[in-house]
Amino acid sequence: MKIAFCSSEVVPFAKTGGMADVCGSLPLALEKLGQDIIIVLPGYSSIDRKKHGFTKIREDISQAIVGKNIHVYLIEHSYFDRLGLYGDKSGDYSDNLERFNFYCRRTLELFKELKLSIDIIHCHDWQSALIPVYLKQVFNKDPFFSKTRTILSLHNLAYQGVFSAEQYKLLPFDSKIYLSTFEFYNKTNVLKSGIVTSDVVATVSPQYAREIQTKEFGSGLEGVLLARGESIIGILNGLDYNYWDPRRDRYIASQYSPDDPSYKANNKAVLQAKMNLPQKPAVPLFGFVSRLSHQKGLDLLNKAIAQIMKFDIQVAFLGVGEDKYHQMLNLWAKQYPGQIAIQLAFDEEFSHQVYAGSDVFLMPSVYEPCGLSQMISLRYGTIPLVYRVGGLADTVIPHDQGGNGFVFTDYTVDAFVEAVREAKNVYRDKSAFNQIVQEAFKADFSWESSARQYVGLYHQCQKN
Ligand code: ADP
């Protein structure tokens, strides 16, 4: 089988969130299982072509190799010659529909030009969701694609690629299919078109697959998703266990393994020093690494902050995102010196130090399609504190049930504060806390088993 990954973000080339990690590591895991993979992404100017060994194979196409022999293609165009992937400080780029429409169409043309006969095109979120529509509407009579099947993975339903009804005219599709395929409250919804036309819809955790078919989590698309019902498959994301490995992590002060009892003390001290927090081993240090958006629980934190700051705890924040949250965190750092420290940046290296140096990882997401951060924390023996939702529910088991984390089940300030109180209390009881740490280390979210499930899904999809 030849499988093409079409994604607007792929590690190590371009990343704003977890989708990039998935599209960087799943292809490698699939190749290890003997699959033939290629990757196509937009050629953003931020991609370091020299470092990654890209060479031009056409005027508008660059190519490099990752893994053993995965060909990565960049679609080069002035559309992608910007600082951001999707926007800048003032918001999304106004021509995002044209940009990603171009990417989708050019990708399919490229397959033809290079005579790459693809069995499965695996698309990711709205930016590549027009690919199945092109196959059904524009290339439907083209024998070159007669065997090609499509999978659309939903990484986050909150981002749907919604544009005005007017802008539909920028796309080459028949106006007759507008209502059934694109229309969403009088607007053009690109993600909807992919959900309606792809052969299979996948999501990144089994729990999220169920949740998105409800009003609470469907972001308005629950009806469209319900209609696909059985064909929505949830496969938990994996983590690149070679990259995220406290035994070999070159970004952290002291490498450690699960059987080393003094495993994190030095990393914690170094993190505290770096963040100007008092170096007190006995005070639990909570870490937070995230995009700063409503999804990640910042509004809940805002309502709870005065209460949890009464506890003898420290919190280290690493994140970038919406301006209002930058202001909020700046304010907290001033209000609670010695307890709250912030780093408002996207800093890969430092993120490792936060995962390794914290005792507890704060992740009170309102919704979470899968979530990688809690898996990374578990890998580093850092105990996640999460709301029971989406992929968090699939990966974090309450410690009082013999599990690996702190879990609250009502999305309320009281329940969250209670969970923080419990975490800091349990932290005082060294043997109880170590027991949870050992459970954390036992978790296995490496790609192997998820990649096998994807291979099964590709085979099933090919038969349809
Ligand atoms: P999402 O995809 O919703 O942003 P995930 O938990 O699935 O959330 O993945 C987030 C990824 O991005 C993790 O690898 C996390 O470590 C990383 N990340 C988020 N914010 C930052 C930051 N400010 N600096 C470095 N890495 C970050």
CSV table of C-alpha atoms and ligand atoms in Angstrom, one decimal:
chain,number,residue,atom,x,y,z
A,1,MET,CA,0.0,0.0,0.0
A,2,LYS,CA,1.2,3.5,-0.8
A,3,ILE,CA,0.0,6.1,1.8
A,4,ALA,CA,0.2,9.8,1.4
A,5,PHE,CA,0.1,12.0,4.5
A,6,CYS,CA,-1.3,15.4,3.6
A,7,SER,CA,-1.0,17.8,6.5
A,8,SER,CA,-0.5,21.5,7.1
A,9,GLU,CA,1.9,20.8,10.0
A,10,VAL,CA,4.5,18.1,10.3
A,11,VAL,CA,7.3,17.8,12.8
A,12,PRO,CA,10.2,18.7,12.4
A,13,PHE,CA,9.2,21.1,9.6
A,14,ALA,CA,6.3,23.1,10.9
A,15,LYS,CA,4.4,23.0,14.1
A,16,THR,CA,1.7,24.9,16.1
A,17,GLY,CA,0.3,21.9,18.0
A,18,GLY,CA,-0.1,18.2,18.5
A,19,MET,CA,-1.2,17.5,14.9
A,20,ALA,CA,2.3,18.3,13.8
A,21,ASP,CA,3.7,15.7,16.3
A,22,VAL,CA,1.3,13.1,15.0
A,23,CYS,CA,2.0,13.7,11.3
A,24,GLY,CA,5.8,13.6,12.1
A,25,SER,CA,5.8,10.4,14.1
A,26,LEU,CA,3.0,8.2,12.8
A,27,PRO,CA,4.6,8.0,9.3
A,28,LEU,CA,7.8,6.8,10.9
A,29,ALA,CA,5.9,4.2,12.9
A,30,LEU,CA,4.1,3.1,9.8
A,31,GLU,CA,7.3,2.8,7.8
A,32,LYS,CA,8.7,0.5,10.6
A,33,LEU,CA,5.6,-1.7,10.0
A,34,GLY,CA,6.6,-2.0,6.3
A,35,GLN,CA,4.3,0.6,4.8
A,36,ASP,CA,5.3,2.9,1.9
A,37,ILE,CA,4.7,6.5,3.0
A,38,ILE,CA,5.0,9.9,1.5
A,39,ILE,CA,4.3,13.3,3.1
A,40,VAL,CA,3.1,16.5,1.4
A,41,LEU,CA,2.9,19.9,3.2
A,42,PRO,CA,2.9,23.6,2.3
A,43,GLY,CA,6.4,25.0,1.8
A,44,TYR,CA,6.3,27.7,4.5
A,45,SER,CA,9.2,30.1,4.4
A,46,SER,CA,10.0,29.2,8.0
A,47,ILE,CA,11.0,25.7,7.1
A,48,ASP,CA,14.8,25.4,7.2
A,49,ARG,CA,15.4,23.8,3.8
A,50,LYS,CA,19.1,23.5,4.1
A,51,LYS,CA,19.0,21.8,7.5
A,52,HIS,CA,16.5,19.2,6.4
A,53,GLY,CA,18.2,18.6,3.1
A,54,PHE,CA,15.4,19.7,0.7
A,55,THR,CA,16.3,20.0,-3.0
A,56,LYS,CA,14.1,21.3,-5.7
A,57,ILE,CA,12.7,18.7,-8.0
A,58,ARG,CA,10.4,21.1,-9.9
A,59,GLU,CA,10.1,24.8,-10.0
A,60,ASP,CA,7.5,24.7,-7.2
A,61,ILE,CA,8.3,21.4,-5.5
A,62,SER,CA,11.1,20.6,-3.0
A,63,GLN,CA,11.8,17.2,-1.7
A,64,ALA,CA,13.7,15.6,1.3
A,65,ILE,CA,13.7,12.3,2.9
A,66,VAL,CA,12.9,11.3,6.5
A,67,GLY,CA,13.0,8.0,8.2
A,68,LYS,CA,14.4,5.3,5.9
A,69,ASN,CA,12.8,6.4,2.7
A,70,ILE,CA,9.8,8.6,3.3
A,71,HIS,CA,9.7,11.3,0.6
A,72,VAL,CA,8.6,14.6,1.9
A,73,TYR,CA,7.3,17.2,-0.6
A,74,LEU,CA,6.9,20.9,-0.1
A,75,ILE,CA,4.4,22.8,-2.2
A,76,GLU,CA,6.2,26.0,-2.9
A,77,HIS,CA,4.2,29.2,-3.5
A,78,SER,CA,4.2,32.8,-2.4
A,79,TYR,CA,1.0,31.9,-0.5
A,80,PHE,CA,3.3,30.2,2.1
A,81,ASP,CA,5.9,32.9,2.2
A,82,ARG,CA,4.7,34.4,5.5
A,83,LEU,CA,5.8,34.5,9.1
A,84,GLY,CA,3.0,32.4,10.4
A,85,LEU,CA,1.3,29.1,9.3
A,86,TYR,CA,-2.2,30.4,9.5
A,87,GLY,CA,-2.1,34.0,10.6
A,88,ASP,CA,-0.3,36.6,12.6
A,89,LYS,CA,-1.0,38.8,15.6
A,90,SER,CA,-4.1,40.4,14.0
A,91,GLY,CA,-5.7,37.0,13.3
A,92,ASP,CA,-6.0,34.5,10.5
A,93,TYR,CA,-4.7,35.4,7.1
A,94,SER,CA,-7.7,36.6,5.0
A,95,ASP,CA,-6.8,34.3,2.1
A,96,ASN,CA,-6.5,31.1,4.0
A,97,LEU,CA,-9.2,29.5,1.8
A,98,GLU,CA,-7.2,30.2,-1.4
A,99,ARG,CA,-4.0,29.1,0.3
A,100,PHE,CA,-5.2,25.7,1.4
A,101,ASN,CA,-7.4,25.2,-1.6
A,102,PHE,CA,-4.2,25.7,-3.7
A,103,TYR,CA,-2.3,23.2,-1.5
A,104,CYS,CA,-4.9,20.5,-1.9
A,105,ARG,CA,-5.3,20.8,-5.6
A,106,ARG,CA,-1.6,21.0,-6.3
A,107,THR,CA,-1.0,18.0,-4.1
A,108,LEU,CA,-3.3,15.8,-6.3
A,109,GLU,CA,-1.7,17.2,-9.5
A,110,LEU,CA,1.7,16.4,-8.1
A,111,PHE,CA,0.7,12.7,-7.6
A,112,LYS,CA,-0.2,12.5,-11.2
A,113,GLU,CA,2.9,14.3,-12.4
A,114,LEU,CA,5.2,12.1,-10.4
A,115,LYS,CA,3.0,9.0,-11.3
A,116,LEU,CA,2.7,8.2,-7.6
A,117,SER,CA,-0.2,5.9,-7.5
A,118,ILE,CA,-1.6,6.4,-4.0
A,119,ASP,CA,-3.9,3.9,-2.3
A,120,ILE,CA,-4.8,6.0,0.7
A,121,ILE,CA,-4.6,9.7,1.2
A,122,HIS,CA,-4.6,10.5,4.9
A,123,CYS,CA,-5.8,14.1,5.4
A,124,HIS,CA,-5.6,16.1,8.6
A,125,ASP,CA,-8.1,18.8,9.7
A,126,TRP,CA,-9.6,21.4,7.5
A,127,GLN,CA,-6.4,22.5,5.7
A,128,SER,CA,-6.3,19.2,3.7
A,129,ALA,CA,-10.0,18.5,3.8
A,130,LEU,CA,-10.7,19.6,0.2
A,131,ILE,CA,-8.6,16.7,-1.1
A,132,PRO,CA,-11.5,14.2,-0.9
A,133,VAL,CA,-13.8,16.8,-2.4
A,134,TYR,CA,-11.5,17.3,-5.4
A,135,LEU,CA,-11.3,13.5,-5.8
A,136,LYS,CA,-15.1,13.2,-5.8
A,137,GLN,CA,-15.9,16.3,-7.8
A,138,VAL,CA,-13.0,17.1,-10.2
A,139,PHE,CA,-11.0,13.9,-10.6
A,140,ASN,CA,-13.9,11.5,-10.3
A,141,LYS,CA,-13.5,10.3,-13.9
A,142,ASP,CA,-9.7,10.2,-13.8
A,143,PRO,CA,-8.6,6.5,-13.9
A,144,PHE,CA,-5.4,7.5,-12.2
A,145,PHE,CA,-7.3,8.0,-8.9
A,146,SER,CA,-9.8,5.2,-9.4
A,147,LYS,CA,-8.3,3.1,-6.5
A,148,THR,CA,-7.4,6.0,-4.3
A,149,ARG,CA,-9.3,6.2,-1.0
A,150,THR,CA,-9.3,9.0,1.6
A,151,ILE,CA,-9.3,9.2,5.4
A,152,LEU,CA,-9.9,12.5,7.1
A,153,SER,CA,-8.5,12.7,10.7
A,154,LEU,CA,-10.1,15.2,13.0
A,155,HIS,CA,-7.5,16.6,15.4
A,156,ASN,CA,-9.6,19.5,16.7
A,157,LEU,CA,-13.2,20.3,15.8
A,158,ALA,CA,-12.8,23.8,17.0
A,159,TYR,CA,-10.9,24.7,13.8
A,160,GLN,CA,-13.2,24.1,10.8
A,161,GLY,CA,-12.0,26.5,8.1
A,162,VAL,CA,-15.2,28.6,8.0
A,163,PHE,CA,-15.5,31.3,5.3
A,164,SER,CA,-18.3,33.4,4.0
A,165,ALA,CA,-20.8,32.0,1.6
A,166,GLU,CA,-19.5,34.4,-1.0
A,167,GLN,CA,-16.0,32.9,-0.8
A,168,TYR,CA,-17.4,29.5,-2.1
A,169,LYS,CA,-17.0,31.0,-5.5
A,170,LEU,CA,-13.3,30.8,-5.1
A,171,LEU,CA,-13.6,27.0,-5.2
A,172,PRO,CA,-14.1,25.2,-8.5
A,173,PHE,CA,-17.0,23.0,-7.3
A,174,ASP,CA,-20.5,23.0,-8.6
A,175,SER,CA,-23.0,25.2,-6.8
A,176,LYS,CA,-25.3,22.2,-6.6
A,177,ILE,CA,-23.2,20.5,-4.0
A,178,TYR,CA,-22.9,23.6,-1.8
A,179,LEU,CA,-25.8,22.9,0.5
A,180,SER,CA,-25.1,19.2,1.2
A,181,THR,CA,-21.4,19.5,1.3
A,182,PHE,CA,-20.3,22.9,2.5
A,183,GLU,CA,-23.1,25.0,3.9
A,184,PHE,CA,-22.9,25.7,7.6
A,185,TYR,CA,-25.2,28.4,9.0
A,186,ASN,CA,-25.0,30.3,5.8
A,187,LYS,CA,-21.2,30.0,5.6
A,188,THR,CA,-18.7,27.8,3.7
A,189,ASN,CA,-17.3,25.2,6.0
A,190,VAL,CA,-14.3,23.3,4.6
A,191,LEU,CA,-14.1,20.7,7.4
A,192,LYS,CA,-17.7,19.7,6.8
A,193,SER,CA,-17.0,19.1,3.1
A,194,GLY,CA,-14.2,16.7,4.1
A,195,ILE,CA,-16.4,14.9,6.7
A,196,VAL,CA,-19.1,14.4,4.1
A,197,THR,CA,-16.9,13.2,1.2
A,198,SER,CA,-14.0,11.3,2.7
A,199,ASP,CA,-14.2,7.5,2.7
A,200,VAL,CA,-13.4,7.3,6.4
A,201,VAL,CA,-13.4,9.8,9.2
A,202,ALA,CA,-11.0,9.2,12.0
A,203,THR,CA,-10.3,11.0,15.3
A,204,VAL,CA,-7.5,10.9,17.7
A,205,SER,CA,-9.1,9.0,20.6
A,206,PRO,CA,-12.0,6.7,21.1
A,207,GLN,CA,-13.6,8.9,23.7
A,208,TYR,CA,-13.5,12.0,21.4
A,209,ALA,CA,-15.0,9.9,18.6
A,210,ARG,CA,-18.1,9.4,20.8
A,211,GLU,CA,-18.1,13.0,22.2
A,212,ILE,CA,-18.1,14.8,18.9
A,213,GLN,CA,-21.4,13.2,18.0
A,214,THR,CA,-23.0,15.1,20.8
A,215,LYS,CA,-24.2,18.7,21.0
A,216,GLU,CA,-21.8,19.5,23.8
A,217,PHE,CA,-18.6,18.6,21.9
A,218,GLY,CA,-19.7,18.6,18.2
A,219,SER,CA,-19.0,22.3,17.6
A,220,GLY,CA,-22.1,22.5,15.4
A,221,LEU,CA,-21.1,19.5,13.3
A,222,GLU,CA,-22.6,16.8,15.5
A,223,GLY,CA,-25.4,16.2,13.0
A,224,VAL,CA,-23.0,15.8,10.1
A,225,LEU,CA,-20.9,13.5,12.3
A,226,LEU,CA,-23.8,11.5,13.6
A,227,ALA,CA,-24.8,10.8,10.0
A,228,ARG,CA,-21.4,9.2,9.5
A,229,GLY,CA,-21.9,7.3,12.8
A,230,GLU,CA,-20.2,3.9,12.5
A,231,SER,CA,-17.5,5.1,10.1
A,232,ILE,CA,-16.0,7.5,12.7
A,233,ILE,CA,-13.1,5.6,14.1
A,234,GLY,CA,-11.2,6.7,17.2
A,235,ILE,CA,-7.5,5.7,17.4
A,236,LEU,CA,-5.4,7.1,20.2
A,237,ASN,CA,-2.4,9.1,19.2
A,238,GLY,CA,0.9,7.7,20.2
A,239,LEU,CA,4.0,9.5,21.3
A,240,ASP,CA,7.5,9.3,19.8
A,241,TYR,CA,9.1,7.4,22.7
A,242,ASN,CA,12.5,7.8,21.2
A,243,TYR,CA,12.3,11.5,21.2
A,244,TRP,CA,10.5,11.9,24.6
A,245,ASP,CA,12.7,9.8,26.8
A,246,PRO,CA,14.0,11.0,30.2
A,247,ARG,CA,16.8,8.4,29.9
A,248,ARG,CA,18.3,10.1,26.9
A,249,ASP,CA,16.8,13.6,26.8
A,250,ARG,CA,19.6,16.0,25.9
A,251,TYR,CA,17.6,19.0,26.8
A,252,ILE,CA,17.2,18.2,30.5
A,253,ALA,CA,19.8,18.8,33.3
A,254,SER,CA,19.8,15.2,34.6
A,255,GLN,CA,18.7,12.2,32.7
A,256,TYR,CA,16.8,9.6,34.6
A,257,SER,CA,15.1,6.3,34.4
A,258,PRO,CA,12.0,4.9,36.3
A,259,ASP,CA,14.1,2.8,38.6
A,260,ASP,CA,16.2,5.7,39.8
A,261,PRO,CA,14.6,7.0,43.0
A,262,SER,CA,16.3,10.4,42.9
A,263,TYR,CA,15.0,10.7,39.4
A,264,LYS,CA,13.9,14.3,39.2
A,265,ALA,CA,15.2,16.2,42.1
A,266,ASN,CA,17.9,18.0,40.2
A,267,ASN,CA,15.7,18.8,37.2
A,268,LYS,CA,13.2,20.3,39.6
A,269,ALA,CA,15.9,22.4,41.3
A,270,VAL,CA,17.2,23.6,37.9
A,271,LEU,CA,13.7,24.5,36.7
A,272,GLN,CA,13.0,26.4,39.9
A,273,ALA,CA,16.2,28.3,39.6
A,274,LYS,CA,15.6,29.1,35.9
A,275,MET,CA,12.1,30.3,36.7
A,276,ASN,CA,13.2,32.3,39.8
A,277,LEU,CA,11.1,30.1,42.1
A,278,PRO,CA,12.5,29.3,45.5
A,279,GLN,CA,14.4,26.0,45.4
A,280,LYS,CA,12.2,24.1,47.8
A,281,PRO,CA,12.1,20.3,47.2
A,282,ALA,CA,9.2,19.9,49.6
A,283,VAL,CA,6.9,22.3,47.7
A,284,PRO,CA,5.0,20.6,44.9
A,285,LEU,CA,5.8,22.2,41.5
A,286,PHE,CA,3.0,22.2,39.0
A,287,GLY,CA,4.0,22.5,35.3
A,288,PHE,CA,1.8,23.8,32.4
A,289,VAL,CA,3.0,23.7,28.8
A,290,SER,CA,0.4,24.6,26.3
A,291,ARG,CA,-1.1,26.9,23.6
A,292,LEU,CA,-2.8,29.6,25.6
A,293,SER,CA,-6.5,29.2,24.5
A,294,HIS,CA,-9.8,28.7,26.2
A,295,GLN,CA,-9.6,25.0,25.3
A,296,LYS,CA,-6.7,24.4,27.7
A,297,GLY,CA,-8.6,25.5,30.8
A,298,LEU,CA,-7.2,29.0,31.3
A,299,ASP,CA,-10.6,30.5,32.1
A,300,LEU,CA,-11.2,27.8,34.8
A,301,LEU,CA,-7.7,28.5,36.1
A,302,ASN,CA,-8.5,32.2,36.2
A,303,LYS,CA,-11.5,31.6,38.4
A,304,ALA,CA,-9.6,29.2,40.7
A,305,ILE,CA,-6.2,31.0,40.9
A,306,ALA,CA,-6.9,32.9,44.1
A,307,GLN,CA,-7.9,29.7,45.9
A,308,ILE,CA,-5.1,27.5,44.7
A,309,MET,CA,-2.5,30.2,45.5
A,310,LYS,CA,-3.5,29.8,49.1
A,311,PHE,CA,-1.9,26.3,49.0
A,312,ASP,CA,1.9,26.0,49.4
A,313,ILE,CA,2.5,25.2,45.7
A,314,GLN,CA,4.4,26.6,42.8
A,315,VAL,CA,3.3,26.7,39.1
A,316,ALA,CA,5.5,27.1,36.1
A,317,PHE,CA,3.8,28.2,32.9
A,318,LEU,CA,5.2,27.8,29.4
A,319,GLY,CA,2.9,28.9,26.6
A,320,VAL,CA,2.0,31.3,23.8
A,321,GLY,CA,-1.4,32.1,22.4
A,322,GLU,CA,-4.2,34.7,22.8
A,323,ASP,CA,-3.2,38.1,24.0
A,324,LYS,CA,-5.7,38.2,26.8
A,325,TYR,CA,-4.1,35.1,28.4
A,326,HIS,CA,-0.6,36.6,28.0
A,327,GLN,CA,-1.9,39.6,30.0
A,328,MET,CA,-3.5,37.3,32.6
A,329,LEU,CA,-0.4,35.3,33.1
A,330,ASN,CA,1.7,38.5,33.4
A,331,LEU,CA,-0.6,39.7,36.1
A,332,TRP,CA,-0.4,36.4,38.0
A,333,ALA,CA,3.4,36.5,37.9
A,334,LYS,CA,3.3,39.9,39.5
A,335,GLN,CA,0.6,39.0,42.0
A,336,TYR,CA,2.1,35.7,43.1
A,337,PRO,CA,6.0,36.1,42.9
A,338,GLY,CA,7.8,33.0,44.2
A,339,GLN,CA,4.7,30.9,43.5
A,340,ILE,CA,3.9,31.6,39.8
A,341,ALA,CA,6.6,31.8,37.1
A,342,ILE,CA,5.9,32.3,33.4
A,343,GLN,CA,7.7,31.9,30.1
A,344,LEU,CA,5.6,33.3,27.3
A,345,ALA,CA,7.3,31.6,24.4
A,346,PHE,CA,7.1,28.6,22.2
A,347,ASP,CA,10.3,26.8,23.3
A,348,GLU,CA,10.7,23.2,22.5
A,349,GLU,CA,13.9,22.7,24.6
A,350,PHE,CA,12.4,24.4,27.7
A,351,SER,CA,9.2,22.3,27.4
A,352,HIS,CA,11.3,19.2,28.1
A,353,GLN,CA,12.7,20.9,31.2
A,354,VAL,CA,9.2,21.7,32.4
A,355,TYR,CA,8.0,18.1,31.8
A,356,ALA,CA,11.0,16.7,33.6
A,357,GLY,CA,11.2,19.2,36.4
A,358,SER,CA,7.6,19.4,37.5
A,359,ASP,CA,5.9,17.1,40.0
A,360,VAL,CA,2.4,17.5,38.7
A,361,PHE,CA,1.3,18.5,35.2
A,362,LEU,CA,-1.7,20.8,35.0
A,363,MET,CA,-4.1,20.1,32.1
A,364,PRO,CA,-7.6,21.2,32.9
A,365,SER,CA,-8.7,21.2,29.3
A,366,VAL,CA,-12.4,21.9,28.6
A,367,TYR,CA,-12.2,19.4,25.8
A,368,GLU,CA,-9.2,17.4,24.5
A,369,PRO,CA,-9.3,15.4,21.3
A,370,CYS,CA,-6.4,13.4,22.4
A,371,GLY,CA,-3.7,15.5,24.1
A,372,LEU,CA,-0.1,14.7,23.9
A,373,SER,CA,1.1,16.7,26.9
A,374,GLN,CA,-0.4,14.3,29.5
A,375,MET,CA,1.3,11.4,27.7
A,376,ILE,CA,4.6,13.2,27.7
A,377,SER,CA,4.2,13.9,31.4
A,378,LEU,CA,3.5,10.3,32.2
A,379,ARG,CA,6.6,9.3,30.3
A,380,TYR,CA,8.6,11.7,32.5
A,381,GLY,CA,7.0,10.4,35.7
A,382,THR,CA,5.2,13.8,36.1
A,383,ILE,CA,1.6,13.2,37.3
A,384,PRO,CA,-1.1,14.7,35.1
A,385,LEU,CA,-4.0,16.5,36.7
A,386,VAL,CA,-6.8,16.5,34.2
A,387,TYR,CA,-10.5,16.9,33.6
A,388,ARG,CA,-12.1,13.6,32.5
A,389,VAL,CA,-12.7,14.4,28.9
A,390,GLY,CA,-11.7,13.1,25.4
A,391,GLY,CA,-8.2,11.6,25.2
A,392,LEU,CA,-7.5,12.6,28.8
A,393,ALA,CA,-10.2,10.2,29.9
A,394,ASP,CA,-8.7,7.5,27.7
A,395,THR,CA,-5.1,7.9,29.1
A,396,VAL,CA,-5.3,9.2,32.7
A,397,ILE,CA,-6.7,6.9,35.4
A,398,PRO,CA,-7.6,8.3,38.8
A,399,HIS,CA,-4.9,7.4,41.4
A,400,ASP,CA,-7.5,6.3,43.9
A,401,GLN,CA,-8.4,3.5,41.4
A,402,GLY,CA,-4.7,2.4,41.3
A,403,GLY,CA,-4.1,4.8,38.4
A,404,ASN,CA,-1.6,7.3,37.2
A,405,GLY,CA,-3.1,10.7,37.7
A,406,PHE,CA,-5.4,13.2,39.4
A,407,VAL,CA,-8.8,13.4,37.6
A,408,PHE,CA,-11.8,15.7,38.3
A,409,THR,CA,-15.1,14.9,36.8
A,410,ASP,CA,-17.2,18.1,37.0
A,411,TYR,CA,-15.9,21.1,35.1
A,412,THR,CA,-16.3,23.4,38.1
A,413,VAL,CA,-14.0,25.6,40.1
A,414,ASP,CA,-14.7,23.6,43.2
A,415,ALA,CA,-13.9,20.3,41.6
A,416,PHE,CA,-10.7,21.7,40.1
A,417,VAL,CA,-9.5,23.3,43.4
A,418,GLU,CA,-10.3,20.0,45.2
A,419,ALA,CA,-8.1,18.1,42.7
A,420,VAL,CA,-5.2,20.5,43.2
A,421,ARG,CA,-5.7,20.2,47.0
A,422,GLU,CA,-5.6,16.5,46.7
A,423,ALA,CA,-2.5,16.5,44.5
A,424,LYS,CA,-0.6,18.7,47.0
A,425,ASN,CA,-1.7,16.6,49.9
A,426,VAL,CA,-0.7,13.3,48.3
A,427,TYR,CA,2.6,14.9,47.3
A,428,ARG,CA,3.5,15.2,51.0
A,429,ASP,CA,3.1,11.4,51.4
A,430,LYS,CA,6.2,10.3,49.6
A,431,SER,CA,5.4,6.6,49.3
A,432,ALA,CA,1.8,7.3,48.1
A,433,PHE,CA,3.1,9.8,45.5
A,434,ASN,CA,5.9,7.5,44.4
A,435,GLN,CA,3.3,4.7,43.9
A,436,ILE,CA,1.5,7.0,41.4
A,437,VAL,CA,4.8,7.9,39.7
A,438,GLN,CA,5.5,4.2,39.2
A,439,GLU,CA,2.0,3.8,37.6
A,440,ALA,CA,2.8,6.8,35.4
A,441,PHE,CA,6.1,5.2,34.2
A,442,LYS,CA,4.2,2.0,33.4
A,443,ALA,CA,1.9,3.6,30.9
A,444,ASP,CA,2.8,2.8,27.3
A,445,PHE,CA,1.6,5.2,24.6
A,446,SER,CA,4.3,4.5,22.1
A,447,TRP,CA,3.1,4.5,18.4
A,448,GLU,CA,3.4,0.8,17.8
A,449,SER,CA,0.0,-0.3,18.7
A,450,SER,CA,-1.8,2.8,17.3
A,451,ALA,CA,0.2,2.4,14.0
A,452,ARG,CA,-1.0,-1.2,13.8
A,453,GLN,CA,-4.6,0.0,14.2
A,454,TYR,CA,-4.1,2.5,11.4
A,455,VAL,CA,-2.7,-0.2,9.1
A,456,GLY,CA,-5.9,-2.2,9.8
A,457,LEU,CA,-8.0,0.9,9.0
A,458,TYR,CA,-6.2,1.6,5.7
A,459,HIS,CA,-6.8,-2.0,4.6
A,460,GLN,CA,-10.5,-1.8,5.6
A,461,CYS,CA,-10.7,1.6,3.7
A,462,GLN,CA,-9.1,0.1,0.6
A,463,LYS,CA,-11.7,-2.6,0.5
A,464,ASN,CA,-14.6,-0.2,0.4
B,1,ADP,P1,-2.7,20.8,21.1
B,1,ADP,O1,-2.4,20.0,19.8
B,1,ADP,O2,-4.2,21.0,21.3
B,1,ADP,O3,-2.0,22.1,21.1
B,1,ADP,P2,-1.4,18.6,22.5
B,1,ADP,O4,-1.3,18.3,23.9
B,1,ADP,O5,-2.0,17.5,21.6
B,1,ADP,O6,-2.2,19.9,22.3
B,1,ADP,O7,0.0,18.9,21.9
B,1,ADP,C1,0.7,20.0,22.2
B,1,ADP,C2,2.2,19.9,21.8
B,1,ADP,O8,2.7,21.2,21.7
B,1,ADP,C3,3.0,19.1,22.9
B,1,ADP,O9,4.0,18.5,22.3
B,1,ADP,C4,3.5,20.3,23.8
B,1,ADP,O10,4.6,20.0,24.5
B,1,ADP,C5,3.8,21.4,22.7
B,1,ADP,N1,3.7,22.7,23.1
B,1,ADP,C6,2.6,23.5,23.4
B,1,ADP,N2,2.9,24.7,23.8
B,1,ADP,C7,4.3,24.8,23.8
B,1,ADP,C8,5.2,25.8,24.1
B,1,ADP,N3,4.8,27.0,24.4
B,1,ADP,N4,6.5,25.5,23.9
B,1,ADP,C9,6.9,24.3,23.5
B,1,ADP,N5,6.1,23.3,23.2
B,1,ADP,C10,4.8,23.5,23.4
